[in-house]
mmCIF file of C-alpha atoms in Angstrom:
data_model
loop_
_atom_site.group_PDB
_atom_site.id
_atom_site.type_symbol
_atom_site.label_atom_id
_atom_site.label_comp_id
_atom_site.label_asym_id
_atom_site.label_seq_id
_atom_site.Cartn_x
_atom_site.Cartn_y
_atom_site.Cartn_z
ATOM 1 C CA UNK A 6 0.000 0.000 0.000
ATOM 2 C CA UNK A 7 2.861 2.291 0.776
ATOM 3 C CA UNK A 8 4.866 1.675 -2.807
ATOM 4 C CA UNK A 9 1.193 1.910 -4.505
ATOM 5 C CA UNK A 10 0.984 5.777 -2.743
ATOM 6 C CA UNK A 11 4.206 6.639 -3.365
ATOM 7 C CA UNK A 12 4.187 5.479 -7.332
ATOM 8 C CA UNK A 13 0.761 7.898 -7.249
ATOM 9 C CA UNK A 14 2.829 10.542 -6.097
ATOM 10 C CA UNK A 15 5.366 10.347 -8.372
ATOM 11 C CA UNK A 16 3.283 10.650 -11.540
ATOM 12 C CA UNK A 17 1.469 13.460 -9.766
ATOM 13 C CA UNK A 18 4.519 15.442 -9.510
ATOM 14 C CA UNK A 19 5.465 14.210 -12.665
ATOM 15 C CA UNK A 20 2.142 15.801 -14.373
ATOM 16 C CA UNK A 21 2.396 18.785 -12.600
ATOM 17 C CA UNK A 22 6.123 19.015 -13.621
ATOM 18 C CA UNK A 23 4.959 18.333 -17.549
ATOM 19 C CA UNK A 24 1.487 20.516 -17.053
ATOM 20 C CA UNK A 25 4.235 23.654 -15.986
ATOM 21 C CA UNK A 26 6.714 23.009 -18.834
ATOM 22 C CA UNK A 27 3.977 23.106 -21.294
ATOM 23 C CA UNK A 28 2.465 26.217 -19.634
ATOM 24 C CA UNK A 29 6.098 27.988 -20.110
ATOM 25 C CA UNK A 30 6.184 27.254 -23.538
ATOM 26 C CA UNK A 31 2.886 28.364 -24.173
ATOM 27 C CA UNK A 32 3.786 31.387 -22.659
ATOM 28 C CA UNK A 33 7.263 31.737 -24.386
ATOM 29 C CA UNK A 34 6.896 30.074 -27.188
ATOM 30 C CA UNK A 35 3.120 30.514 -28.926
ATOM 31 C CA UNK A 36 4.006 34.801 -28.445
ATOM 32 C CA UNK A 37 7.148 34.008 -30.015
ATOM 33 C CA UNK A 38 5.491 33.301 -33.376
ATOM 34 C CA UNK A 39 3.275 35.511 -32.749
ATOM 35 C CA UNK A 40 4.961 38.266 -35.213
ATOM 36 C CA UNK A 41 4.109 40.824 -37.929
ATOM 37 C CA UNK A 42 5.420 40.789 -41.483
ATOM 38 C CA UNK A 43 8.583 42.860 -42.217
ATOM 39 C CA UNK A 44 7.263 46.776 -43.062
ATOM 40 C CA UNK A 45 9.224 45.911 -46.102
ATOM 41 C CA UNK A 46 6.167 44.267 -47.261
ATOM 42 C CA UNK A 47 3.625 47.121 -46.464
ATOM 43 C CA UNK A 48 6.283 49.570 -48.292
ATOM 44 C CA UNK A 49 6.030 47.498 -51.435
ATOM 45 C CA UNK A 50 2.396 47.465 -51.399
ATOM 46 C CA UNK A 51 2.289 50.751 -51.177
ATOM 47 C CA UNK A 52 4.622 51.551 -53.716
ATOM 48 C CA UNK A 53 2.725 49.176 -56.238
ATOM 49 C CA UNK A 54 -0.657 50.734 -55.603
ATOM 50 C CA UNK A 55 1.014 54.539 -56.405
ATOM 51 C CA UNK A 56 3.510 53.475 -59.341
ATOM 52 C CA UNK A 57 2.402 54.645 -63.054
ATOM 53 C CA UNK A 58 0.810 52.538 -64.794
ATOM 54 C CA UNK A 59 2.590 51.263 -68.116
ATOM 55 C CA UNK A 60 6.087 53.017 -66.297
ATOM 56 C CA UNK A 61 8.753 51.967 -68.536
ATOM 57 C CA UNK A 62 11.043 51.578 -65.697
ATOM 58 C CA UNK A 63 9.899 49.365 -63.002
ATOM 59 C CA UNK A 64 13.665 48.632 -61.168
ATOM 60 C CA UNK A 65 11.915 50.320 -58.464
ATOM 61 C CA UNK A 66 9.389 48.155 -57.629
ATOM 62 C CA UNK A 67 11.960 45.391 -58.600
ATOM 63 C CA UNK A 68 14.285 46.396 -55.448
ATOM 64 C CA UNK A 69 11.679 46.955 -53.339
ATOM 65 C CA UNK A 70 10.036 43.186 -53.522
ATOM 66 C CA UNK A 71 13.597 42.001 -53.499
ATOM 67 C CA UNK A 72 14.548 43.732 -50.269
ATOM 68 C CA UNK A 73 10.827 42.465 -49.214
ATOM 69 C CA UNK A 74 12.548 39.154 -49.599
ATOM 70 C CA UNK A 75 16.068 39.978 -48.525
ATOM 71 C CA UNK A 76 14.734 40.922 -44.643
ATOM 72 C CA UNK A 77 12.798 37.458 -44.600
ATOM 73 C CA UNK A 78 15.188 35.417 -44.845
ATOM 74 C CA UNK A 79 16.475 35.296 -41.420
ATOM 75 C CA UNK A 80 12.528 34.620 -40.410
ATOM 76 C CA UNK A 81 12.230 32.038 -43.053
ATOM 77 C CA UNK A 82 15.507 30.033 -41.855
ATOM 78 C CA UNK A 83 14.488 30.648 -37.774
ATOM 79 C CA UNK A 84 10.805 29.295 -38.543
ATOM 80 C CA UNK A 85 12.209 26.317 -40.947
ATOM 81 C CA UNK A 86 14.541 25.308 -38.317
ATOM 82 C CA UNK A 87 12.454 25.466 -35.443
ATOM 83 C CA UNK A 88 9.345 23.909 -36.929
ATOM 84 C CA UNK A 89 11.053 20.936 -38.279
ATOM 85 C CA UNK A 90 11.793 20.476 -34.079
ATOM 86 C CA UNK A 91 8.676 21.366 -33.246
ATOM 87 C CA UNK A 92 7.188 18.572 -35.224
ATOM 88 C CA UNK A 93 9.636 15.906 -33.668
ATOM 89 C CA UNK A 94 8.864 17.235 -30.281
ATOM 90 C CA UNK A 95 4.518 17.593 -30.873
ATOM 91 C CA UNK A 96 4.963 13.898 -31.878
ATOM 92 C CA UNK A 97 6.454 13.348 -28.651
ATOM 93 C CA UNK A 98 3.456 15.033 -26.644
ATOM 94 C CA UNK A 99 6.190 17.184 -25.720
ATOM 95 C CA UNK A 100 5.006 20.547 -26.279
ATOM 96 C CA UNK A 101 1.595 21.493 -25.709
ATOM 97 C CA UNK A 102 -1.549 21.818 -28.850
ATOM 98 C CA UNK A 103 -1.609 25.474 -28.320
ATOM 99 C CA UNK A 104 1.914 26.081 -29.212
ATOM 100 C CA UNK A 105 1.818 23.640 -32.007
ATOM 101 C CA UNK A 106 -0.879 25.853 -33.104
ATOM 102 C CA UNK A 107 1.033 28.857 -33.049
ATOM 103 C CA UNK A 108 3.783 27.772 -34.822
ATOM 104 C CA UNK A 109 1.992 26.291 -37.508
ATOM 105 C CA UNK A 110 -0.027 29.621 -38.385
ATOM 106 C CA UNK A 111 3.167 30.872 -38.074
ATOM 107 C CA UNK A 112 4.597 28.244 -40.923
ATOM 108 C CA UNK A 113 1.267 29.494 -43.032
ATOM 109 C CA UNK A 114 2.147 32.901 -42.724
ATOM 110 C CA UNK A 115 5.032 33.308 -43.959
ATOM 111 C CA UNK A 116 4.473 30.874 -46.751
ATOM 112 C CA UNK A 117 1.709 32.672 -47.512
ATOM 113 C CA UNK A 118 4.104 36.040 -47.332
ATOM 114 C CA UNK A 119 6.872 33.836 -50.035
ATOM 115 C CA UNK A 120 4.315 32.894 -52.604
ATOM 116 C CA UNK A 121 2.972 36.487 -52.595
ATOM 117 C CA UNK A 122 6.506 37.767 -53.286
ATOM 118 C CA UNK A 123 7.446 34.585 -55.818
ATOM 119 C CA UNK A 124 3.632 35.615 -57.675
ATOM 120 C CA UNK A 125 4.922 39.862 -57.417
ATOM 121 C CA UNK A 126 8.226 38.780 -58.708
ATOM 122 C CA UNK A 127 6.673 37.114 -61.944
ATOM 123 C CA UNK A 128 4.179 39.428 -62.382
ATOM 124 C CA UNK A 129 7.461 42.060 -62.609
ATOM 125 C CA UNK A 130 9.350 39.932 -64.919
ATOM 126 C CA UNK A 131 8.518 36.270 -65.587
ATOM 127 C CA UNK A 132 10.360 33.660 -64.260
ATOM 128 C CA UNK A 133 11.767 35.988 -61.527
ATOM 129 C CA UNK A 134 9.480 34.041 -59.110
ATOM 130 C CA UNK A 135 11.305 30.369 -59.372
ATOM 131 C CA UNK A 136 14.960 32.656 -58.558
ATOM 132 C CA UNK A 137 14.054 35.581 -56.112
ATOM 133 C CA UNK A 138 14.291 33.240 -53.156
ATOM 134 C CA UNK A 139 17.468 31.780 -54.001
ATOM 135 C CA UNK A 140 18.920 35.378 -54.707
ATOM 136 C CA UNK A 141 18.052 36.729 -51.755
ATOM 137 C CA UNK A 142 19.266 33.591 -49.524
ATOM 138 C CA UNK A 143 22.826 34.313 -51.656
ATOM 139 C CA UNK A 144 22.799 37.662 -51.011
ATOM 140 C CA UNK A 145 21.887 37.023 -47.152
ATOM 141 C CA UNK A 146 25.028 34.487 -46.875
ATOM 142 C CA UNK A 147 27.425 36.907 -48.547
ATOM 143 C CA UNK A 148 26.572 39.653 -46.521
ATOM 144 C CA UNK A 149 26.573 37.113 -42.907
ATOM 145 C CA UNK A 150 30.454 36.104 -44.513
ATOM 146 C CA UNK A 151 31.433 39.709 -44.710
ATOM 147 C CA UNK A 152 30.035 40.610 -41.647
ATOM 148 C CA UNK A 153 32.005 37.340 -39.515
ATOM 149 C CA UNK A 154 34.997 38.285 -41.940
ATOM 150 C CA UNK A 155 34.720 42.188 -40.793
ATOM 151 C CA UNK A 156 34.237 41.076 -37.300
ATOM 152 C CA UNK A 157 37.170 38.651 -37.512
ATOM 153 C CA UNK A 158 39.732 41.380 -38.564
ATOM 154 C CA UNK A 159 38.482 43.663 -36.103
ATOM 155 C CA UNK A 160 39.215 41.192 -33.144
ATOM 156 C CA UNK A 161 42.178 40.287 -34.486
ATOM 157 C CA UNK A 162 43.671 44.318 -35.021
ATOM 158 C CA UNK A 163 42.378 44.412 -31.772
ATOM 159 C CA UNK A 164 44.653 41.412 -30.652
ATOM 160 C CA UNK A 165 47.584 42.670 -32.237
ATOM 161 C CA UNK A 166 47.175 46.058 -30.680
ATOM 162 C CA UNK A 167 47.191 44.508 -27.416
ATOM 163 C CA UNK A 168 50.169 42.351 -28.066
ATOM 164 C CA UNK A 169 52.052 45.626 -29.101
ATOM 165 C CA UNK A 170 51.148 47.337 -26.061
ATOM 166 C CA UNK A 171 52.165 44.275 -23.488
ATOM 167 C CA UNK A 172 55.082 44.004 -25.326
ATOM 168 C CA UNK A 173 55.895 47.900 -25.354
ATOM 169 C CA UNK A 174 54.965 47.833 -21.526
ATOM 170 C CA UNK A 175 57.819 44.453 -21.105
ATOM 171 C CA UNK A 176 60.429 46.450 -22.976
ATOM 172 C CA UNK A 177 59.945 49.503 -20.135
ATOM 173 C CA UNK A 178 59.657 46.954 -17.400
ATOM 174 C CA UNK A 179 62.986 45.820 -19.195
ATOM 175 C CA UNK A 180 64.383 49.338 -19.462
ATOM 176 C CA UNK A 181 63.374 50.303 -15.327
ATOM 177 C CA UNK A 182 64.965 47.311 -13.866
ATOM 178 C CA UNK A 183 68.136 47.544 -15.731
ATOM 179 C CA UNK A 184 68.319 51.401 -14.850
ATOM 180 C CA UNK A 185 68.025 50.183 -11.094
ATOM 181 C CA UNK A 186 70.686 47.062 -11.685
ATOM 182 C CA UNK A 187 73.171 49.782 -12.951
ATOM 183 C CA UNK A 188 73.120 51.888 -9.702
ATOM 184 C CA UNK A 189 71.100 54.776 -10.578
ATOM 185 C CA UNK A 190 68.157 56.203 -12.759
ATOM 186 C CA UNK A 191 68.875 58.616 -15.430
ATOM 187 C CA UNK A 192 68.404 61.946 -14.428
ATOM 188 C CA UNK A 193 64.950 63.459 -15.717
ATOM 189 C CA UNK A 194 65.473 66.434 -18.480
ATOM 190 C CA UNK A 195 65.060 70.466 -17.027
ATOM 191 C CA UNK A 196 61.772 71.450 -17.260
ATOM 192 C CA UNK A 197 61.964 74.300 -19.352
ATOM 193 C CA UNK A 198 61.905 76.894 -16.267
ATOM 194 C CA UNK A 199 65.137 74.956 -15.148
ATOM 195 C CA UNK A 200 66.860 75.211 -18.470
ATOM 196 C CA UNK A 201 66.185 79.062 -18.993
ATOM 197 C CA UNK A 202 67.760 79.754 -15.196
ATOM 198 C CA UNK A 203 70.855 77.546 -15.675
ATOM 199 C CA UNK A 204 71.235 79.463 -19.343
ATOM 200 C CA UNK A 205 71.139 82.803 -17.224
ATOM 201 C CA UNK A 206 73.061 81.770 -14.170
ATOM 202 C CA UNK A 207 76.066 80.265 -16.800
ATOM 203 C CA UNK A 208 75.922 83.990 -18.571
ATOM 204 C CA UNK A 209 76.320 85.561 -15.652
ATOM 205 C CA UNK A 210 79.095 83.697 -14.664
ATOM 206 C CA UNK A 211 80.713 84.042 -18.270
ATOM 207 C CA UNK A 212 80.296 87.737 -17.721
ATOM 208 C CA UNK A 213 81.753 87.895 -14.307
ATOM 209 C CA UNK A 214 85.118 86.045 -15.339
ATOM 210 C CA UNK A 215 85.313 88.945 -18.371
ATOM 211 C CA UNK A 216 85.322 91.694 -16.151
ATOM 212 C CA UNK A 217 87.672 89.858 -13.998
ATOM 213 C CA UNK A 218 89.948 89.190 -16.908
ATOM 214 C CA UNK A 219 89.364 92.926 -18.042
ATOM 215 C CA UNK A 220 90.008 94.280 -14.447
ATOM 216 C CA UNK A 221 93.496 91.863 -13.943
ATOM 217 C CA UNK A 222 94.352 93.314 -17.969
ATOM 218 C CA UNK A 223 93.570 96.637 -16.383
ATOM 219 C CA UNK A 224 95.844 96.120 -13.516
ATOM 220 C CA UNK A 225 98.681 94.930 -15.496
ATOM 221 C CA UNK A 226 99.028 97.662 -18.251
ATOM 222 C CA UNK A 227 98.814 100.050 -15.092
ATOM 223 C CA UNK A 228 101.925 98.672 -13.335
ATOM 224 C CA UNK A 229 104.011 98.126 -16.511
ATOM 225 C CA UNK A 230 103.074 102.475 -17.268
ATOM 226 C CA UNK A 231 104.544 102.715 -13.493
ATOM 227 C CA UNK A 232 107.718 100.731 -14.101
ATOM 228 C CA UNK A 233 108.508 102.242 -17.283
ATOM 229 C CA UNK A 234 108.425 106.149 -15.710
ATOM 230 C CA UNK A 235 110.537 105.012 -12.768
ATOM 231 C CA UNK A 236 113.273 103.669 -15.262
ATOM 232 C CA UNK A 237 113.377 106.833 -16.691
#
């Protein structure tokens, strides 16, 4: 009677545990797919409905339903993917109806959003509609490789940098201790306040030993004038 209640317990807690999980991804994951179309779409339609009629150049409207397609690609490869799990995982019982739900009206809407823009891109220039798809996933995979290459060669300038700058800070570490090994620092250069007052103090002194020297000179020529009367 005991193991019978405690088995009961177990797949209580065990429901509970499964009934909670499926209430978080209800929660989570039905308002995840939950989404609007790309404005793109709402600018082409409102570019169609005020183009001329019989305009000879349409490239306009072209670029516009291809950058329609260009920003759905990301959605289209994010709703792929996870709906392809979601399937596995509703087969399971392991995700609840209302989130299947949800990501199935998710799956119609955007297919529903692809064949409008493969039926636009025929109606534009026939045949366009079996390649507009496929262009815009190149165009998305080009622009994701220059983006990981740009990113790449930024982190790795960014590497280098540092490596210059630990190995500039070494070579000072390098320069300070073998400074200190040798006895003594070199002495820091005059500010330029110390340089102007040893320039003034040095032309004093240079004039101070001229006037000596002119003074002794002075001195001298007066004896010799002395000397030369007396010998008279």
């Amino acid at each position: 009677m005991a193991v019978a209640l405690a088995l009961v317990l177990l797949l209580l807690q065990r429901q509970r545990r499964n009934s909670q999980d499926d209430f978080r991804y209800d929660a989570l994951g039905a308002a995840q797919y939950q989404f609007k179309l790309h404005p793109h779409t709402e600018h082409y339609q409102t570019l169609k409905a005020n183009f001329p009629e019989n305009a000879a150049d349409i490239r306009p409207l072209q670029r516009a339903l291809f950058e329609r397609a260009l920003v759905n690609i990301p959605l289209v490869m994010q709703i792929t993917h996870e709906a392809n799990q979601a399937s596995q995982l509703y087969k399971r019982s392991m995700i609840s109806e209302s989130a299947w739900r949800a990501i199935r009206k998710a799956e119609d809407t955007l297919k529903a959003e692809m064949d409008d823009v493969s039926a636009e891109a025929d109606e534009l220039q026939q045949g366009w509609g079996a390649e507009i798809w496929q262009q815009a996933m190149h165009v998305h995979v080009q622009s994701q490789e220059r983006q990981a290459q740009a990113a790449a060669a930024a982190e790795a300038a960014e590497k280098e940098q540092r490596t210059q700058a630990n190995r500039a800070k070494r070579e000072k570490q390098k320069e300070r201790q073998k400074a200190k090994k040798a006895g003594s620092a070199a002495p820091p250069p005059p500010t330029p306040e110390e340089a102007a007052e040893r320039a003034r103090k040095e032309l004093e002194e240079q004039l101070a030993a001229e006037e000596e020297r002119k003074a002794a000179a002075q001195k001298q020529r007066s004896v010799n004038r002395r000397g030369s009367k007396k010998g008279r």
